Amino acid sequence: MRFTAEDIDGHEVARREALYGPLAEAVRELVDATIRTEVDAAAVQEVEATVRAATARLRDRQIDGAFGVRYTEDGRIMPWGNVVIGLRNPIAPPLTVHRERDRCWSEFTLGAAYEGPPGHVHGGICALVLDHVLGSASSPEKPNFTGTLTLRYRRATPLGPLRAEARIDRVDGVKTYVVGALSDSDGVTVEAEGVFILPVWAREGSTTTPT
Ligand SMILES: CCCCCCCC(=O)SCCNC(=O)CCNC(=O)[C@H](O)C(C)(C)COP(=O)(O)OP(=O)(O)OC[C@H]1O[C@@H](n2cnc3c(N)ncnc32)[C@H](O)[C@@H]1OP(=O)(O)O
């Protein structure tokens, strides 16, 4: 499991955010346009060649494997590859998760890239978002892992503006029980409850390392 310290200051973090954030946003728009375009065949082929060239340019120099979770010496976390919140991940909607004591919430929009049933969010995407928001609520600092996530899909979730929220229900040793929901403007579409567990290597006094 890759948690990596980076010896950089806040200015360098801000510089990288300003550099890579817009690239990811541009690719996100490209994904949406790829799904929805109706331009002619020649235009599609031209764009395909352009995109392949852009990808080859980025691959001129790249890291091995995934981005991992990086952090600075002053405790700033950079989960930039994360599929829900990752600044550098165009697959991430991305969500900005807000925290208020024992609860977290996020308002965001899911478009064509997240479709399952026509005009509606894929059930796995609902689970993805809820897993992350419940997990975030489970602990502000500790790296809790999802042990069990239970969902009740009350009605289909329409694509468009949505809200996810979660709060701690109770804590029992290394287990934190969290409840939450995904909603549209008409109310709850998916209810969730989860058990989030502090892994052995993160427990007090542990000498094991992340695997
Ligand atoms: C800001 C970031 C937000 C991130 C949110 C997104 C979170 C994620 O996506 S995490 C990725 C998905 N989850 C995983 O990959 C987890 C994989 N599983 C594991 O790593 C481990 O099995 C883990 C950490 C869940 C449990 O660790 P393990 O060492 O087996 O726990 P263990 O010490 O045996 O048990 C501790 C307690 O938890 C209980 N428990 C163990 N596994 C589970 C489970 N899956 N569900 C519910 N309870 C469980 C045990 O019964 C025990 O309870 P008690 O203390 O009452 O006896």
GROMACS .gro file of N, CA, C and O and ligand atoms in nm, residues 1 77 79 82 84-85 97 99 128 130-140 142-149 172-175 177 194-201 203, ligand 1:
model
  225
    1MET      N    1   0.086  -0.118   0.000
    1MET     CA    2   0.000   0.000   0.000
    1MET      C    3   0.090   0.124   0.000
    1MET      O    4   0.185   0.128   0.078
   77ILE      N    5  -0.249   1.611   0.293
   77ILE     CA    6  -0.264   1.485   0.221
   77ILE      C    7  -0.299   1.513   0.075
   77ILE      O    8  -0.380   1.602   0.046
   79PRO      N    9  -0.437   1.292  -0.204
   79PRO     CA   10  -0.489   1.168  -0.262
   79PRO      C   11  -0.531   1.193  -0.407
   79PRO      O   12  -0.645   1.171  -0.446
   82ASN      N   13  -0.717   0.943  -0.630
   82ASN     CA   14  -0.840   0.882  -0.576
   82ASN      C   15  -0.956   0.893  -0.675
   82ASN      O   16  -0.979   0.998  -0.734
   84VAL      N   17  -1.269   0.907  -0.630
   84VAL     CA   18  -1.384   0.990  -0.592
   84VAL      C   19  -1.345   1.137  -0.581
   84VAL      O   20  -1.419   1.225  -0.629
   85ILE      N   21  -1.229   1.164  -0.520
   85ILE     CA   22  -1.192   1.303  -0.491
   85ILE      C   23  -1.065   1.347  -0.562
   85ILE      O   24  -1.022   1.462  -0.546
   97VAL      N   25  -1.546   1.698  -0.019
   97VAL     CA   26  -1.617   1.650   0.100
   97VAL      C   27  -1.597   1.749   0.214
   97VAL      O   28  -1.484   1.782   0.249
   99ARG      N   29  -1.665   1.869   0.617
   99ARG     CA   30  -1.678   1.802   0.746
   99ARG      C   31  -1.731   1.897   0.851
   99ARG      O   32  -1.692   2.013   0.857
  128LEU      N   33  -2.000   0.376  -0.482
  128LEU     CA   34  -1.867   0.438  -0.479
  128LEU      C   35  -1.870   0.568  -0.399
  128LEU      O   36  -1.788   0.590  -0.309
  130LEU      N   37  -2.103   0.678  -0.190
  130LEU     CA   38  -2.143   0.660  -0.050
  130LEU      C   39  -2.031   0.596   0.031
  130LEU      O   40  -2.008   0.633   0.147
  131ASP      N   41  -1.959   0.503  -0.029
  131ASP     CA   42  -1.845   0.441   0.041
  131ASP      C   43  -1.748   0.550   0.084
  131ASP      O   44  -1.704   0.555   0.200
  132HIS      N   45  -1.719   0.640  -0.008
  132HIS     CA   46  -1.620   0.743   0.024
  132HIS      C   47  -1.672   0.841   0.129
  132HIS      O   48  -1.599   0.877   0.223
  133VAL      N   49  -1.796   0.885   0.113
  133VAL     CA   50  -1.847   0.987   0.206
  133VAL      C   51  -1.868   0.927   0.345
  133VAL      O   52  -1.837   0.990   0.447
  134LEU      N   53  -1.919   0.804   0.352
  134LEU     CA   54  -1.931   0.738   0.483
  134LEU      C   55  -1.793   0.715   0.544
  134LEU      O   56  -1.771   0.737   0.664
  135GLY      N   57  -1.698   0.672   0.460
  135GLY     CA   58  -1.562   0.648   0.509
  135GLY      C   59  -1.498   0.776   0.562
  135GLY      O   60  -1.430   0.775   0.664
  136SER      N   61  -1.523   0.887   0.493
  136SER     CA   62  -1.469   1.016   0.538
  136SER      C   63  -1.530   1.054   0.672
  136SER      O   64  -1.460   1.104   0.761
  137ALA      N   65  -1.660   1.031   0.688
  137ALA     CA   66  -1.727   1.065   0.815
  137ALA      C   67  -1.675   0.978   0.929
  137ALA      O   68  -1.674   1.021   1.045
  138SER      N   69  -1.630   0.857   0.896
  138SER     CA   70  -1.592   0.762   1.002
  138SER      C   71  -1.472   0.809   1.082
  138SER      O   72  -1.457   0.772   1.199
  139SER      N   73  -1.386   0.891   1.021
  139SER     CA   74  -1.269   0.941   1.095
  139SER      C   75  -1.206   1.057   1.021
  139SER      O   76  -1.181   1.048   0.902
  140PRO      N   77  -1.178   1.167   1.092
  140PRO     CA   78  -1.113   1.279   1.026
  140PRO      C   79  -0.967   1.250   0.992
  140PRO      O   80  -0.915   1.304   0.897
  142LYS      N   81  -0.783   0.909   1.089
  142LYS     CA   82  -0.732   0.772   1.079
  142LYS      C   83  -0.775   0.708   0.947
  142LYS      O   84  -0.883   0.734   0.898
  143PRO      N   85  -0.688   0.618   0.894
  143PRO     CA   86  -0.717   0.556   0.765
  143PRO      C   87  -0.812   0.437   0.778
  143PRO      O   88  -0.774   0.322   0.760
  144ASN      N   89  -0.937   0.465   0.816
  144ASN     CA   90  -1.034   0.356   0.830
  144ASN      C   91  -1.063   0.291   0.695
  144ASN      O   92  -1.072   0.360   0.593
  145PHE      N   93  -1.080   0.159   0.696
  145PHE     CA   94  -1.113   0.086   0.574
  145PHE      C   95  -1.257   0.036   0.581
  145PHE      O   96  -1.306   0.001   0.689
  146THR      N   97  -1.321   0.030   0.465
  146THR     CA   98  -1.456  -0.023   0.461
  146THR      C   99  -1.453  -0.171   0.494
  146THR      O  100  -1.387  -0.249   0.425
  147GLY      N  101  -1.524  -0.211   0.598
  147GLY     CA  102  -1.538  -0.354   0.629
  147GLY      C  103  -1.665  -0.406   0.562
  147GLY      O  104  -1.662  -0.503   0.485
  148THR      N  105  -1.775  -0.340   0.590
  148THR     CA  106  -1.904  -0.378   0.531
  148THR      C  107  -1.980  -0.252   0.492
  148THR      O  108  -1.986  -0.157   0.570
  149LEU      N  109  -2.037  -0.254   0.371
  149LEU     CA  110  -2.119  -0.141   0.326
  149LEU      C  111  -2.253  -0.198   0.280
  149LEU      O  112  -2.257  -0.288   0.196
  172ASP      N  113  -1.723   0.140   1.825
  172ASP     CA  114  -1.704   0.024   1.910
  172ASP      C  115  -1.561  -0.026   1.889
  172ASP      O  116  -1.535  -0.102   1.795
  173GLY      N  117  -1.467   0.023   1.970
  173GLY     CA  118  -1.325  -0.015   1.954
  173GLY      C  119  -1.273   0.033   1.819
  173GLY      O  120  -1.280   0.152   1.788
  174VAL      N  121  -1.222  -0.062   1.739
  174VAL     CA  122  -1.165  -0.024   1.608
  174VAL      C  123  -1.272  -0.011   1.501
  174VAL      O  124  -1.242   0.020   1.386
  175LYS      N  125  -1.398  -0.038   1.539
  175LYS     CA  126  -1.507  -0.032   1.440
  175LYS      C  127  -1.590   0.097   1.458
  175LYS      O  128  -1.631   0.129   1.568
  177TYR      N  129  -1.935   0.270   1.316
  177TYR     CA  130  -2.058   0.247   1.241
  177TYR      C  131  -2.109   0.382   1.190
  177TYR      O  132  -2.125   0.477   1.268
  194GLY      N  133  -2.256   0.158   0.706
  194GLY     CA  134  -2.127   0.093   0.687
  194GLY      C  135  -2.053   0.074   0.818
  194GLY      O  136  -2.074   0.148   0.914
  195VAL      N  137  -1.966  -0.027   0.816
  195VAL     CA  138  -1.875  -0.050   0.928
  195VAL      C  139  -1.735  -0.022   0.875
  195VAL      O  140  -1.690  -0.086   0.780
  196PHE      N  141  -1.669   0.075   0.936
  196PHE     CA  142  -1.535   0.114   0.893
  196PHE      C  143  -1.436   0.077   1.003
  196PHE      O  144  -1.460   0.104   1.121
  197ILE      N  145  -1.328   0.011   0.960
  197ILE     CA  146  -1.239  -0.052   1.058
  197ILE      C  147  -1.097   0.000   1.045
  197ILE      O  148  -1.044   0.011   0.933
  198LEU      N  149  -1.038   0.029   1.157
  198LEU     CA  150  -0.897   0.071   1.159
  198LEU      C  151  -0.811  -0.054   1.137
  198LEU      O  152  -0.817  -0.148   1.217
  199PRO      N  153  -0.733  -0.057   1.028
  199PRO     CA  154  -0.654  -0.179   1.002
  199PRO      C  155  -0.546  -0.200   1.107
  199PRO      O  156  -0.502  -0.105   1.172
  200VAL      N  157  -0.504  -0.325   1.119
  200VAL     CA  158  -0.407  -0.365   1.223
  200VAL      C  159  -0.286  -0.273   1.225
  200VAL      O  160  -0.243  -0.226   1.331
  201TRP      N  161  -0.229  -0.244   1.107
  201TRP     CA  162  -0.104  -0.167   1.102
  201TRP      C  163  -0.119  -0.023   1.151
  201TRP      O  164  -0.020   0.042   1.183
  203ARG      N  165  -0.319   0.054   1.414
  203ARG     CA  166  -0.364   0.053   1.555
  203ARG      C  167  -0.250   0.089   1.648
  203ARG      O  168  -0.133   0.059   1.619
  212LIG     C1  169  -1.082   0.984   0.348
  212LIG     C2  170  -1.080   0.845   0.298
  212LIG     C3  171  -1.218   0.781   0.291
  212LIG     C4  172  -1.200   0.649   0.229
  212LIG     C5  173  -1.329   0.577   0.213
  212LIG     C6  174  -1.314   0.465   0.114
  212LIG     C7  175  -1.267   0.343   0.189
  212LIG     C8  176  -1.223   0.234   0.098
  212LIG     O1  177  -1.247   0.227  -0.018
  212LIG     S1  178  -1.132   0.118   0.178
  212LIG     C9  179  -1.110  -0.007   0.053
  212LIG    C10  180  -1.210  -0.119   0.063
  212LIG     N1  181  -1.191  -0.195   0.184
  212LIG    C11  182  -1.092  -0.287   0.193
  212LIG     O2  183  -1.016  -0.310   0.103
  212LIG    C12  184  -1.082  -0.355   0.326
  212LIG    C13  185  -1.021  -0.494   0.312
  212LIG     N2  186  -1.025  -0.562   0.440
  212LIG    C14  187  -0.931  -0.536   0.535
  212LIG     O3  188  -0.832  -0.465   0.513
  212LIG    C15  189  -0.951  -0.597   0.670
  212LIG     O4  190  -1.028  -0.714   0.656
  212LIG    C16  191  -1.024  -0.498   0.767
  212LIG    C17  192  -0.934  -0.374   0.789
  212LIG    C18  193  -1.160  -0.454   0.714
  212LIG    C19  194  -1.046  -0.570   0.900
  212LIG     O5  195  -0.918  -0.594   0.951
  212LIG     P1  196  -0.891  -0.723   1.039
  212LIG     O6  197  -0.750  -0.722   1.081
  212LIG     O7  198  -0.943  -0.841   0.964
  212LIG     O8  199  -0.983  -0.690   1.161
  212LIG     P2  200  -0.988  -0.774   1.295
  212LIG     O9  201  -0.885  -0.721   1.391
  212LIG    O10  202  -0.985  -0.921   1.264
  212LIG    O11  203  -1.133  -0.737   1.344
  212LIG    C20  204  -1.159  -0.614   1.410
  212LIG    C21  205  -1.307  -0.611   1.435
  212LIG    O12  206  -1.374  -0.583   1.309
  212LIG    C22  207  -1.467  -0.689   1.278
  212LIG     N3  208  -1.460  -0.709   1.133
  212LIG    C23  209  -1.357  -0.759   1.062
  212LIG     N4  210  -1.385  -0.755   0.931
  212LIG    C24  211  -1.509  -0.701   0.919
  212LIG    C25  212  -1.591  -0.670   0.807
  212LIG     N5  213  -1.549  -0.692   0.683
  212LIG     N6  214  -1.711  -0.615   0.830
  212LIG    C26  215  -1.755  -0.589   0.956
  212LIG     N7  216  -1.680  -0.617   1.068
  212LIG    C27  217  -1.558  -0.673   1.048
  212LIG    C28  218  -1.420  -0.810   1.358
  212LIG    O13  219  -1.526  -0.897   1.384
  212LIG    C29  220  -1.366  -0.742   1.482
  212LIG    O14  221  -1.474  -0.711   1.567
  212LIG     P3  222  -1.456  -0.724   1.729
  212LIG    O15  223  -1.349  -0.621   1.765
  212LIG    O16  224  -1.591  -0.689   1.783
  212LIG    O17  225  -1.411  -0.863   1.754
   0.00000   0.00000   0.00000
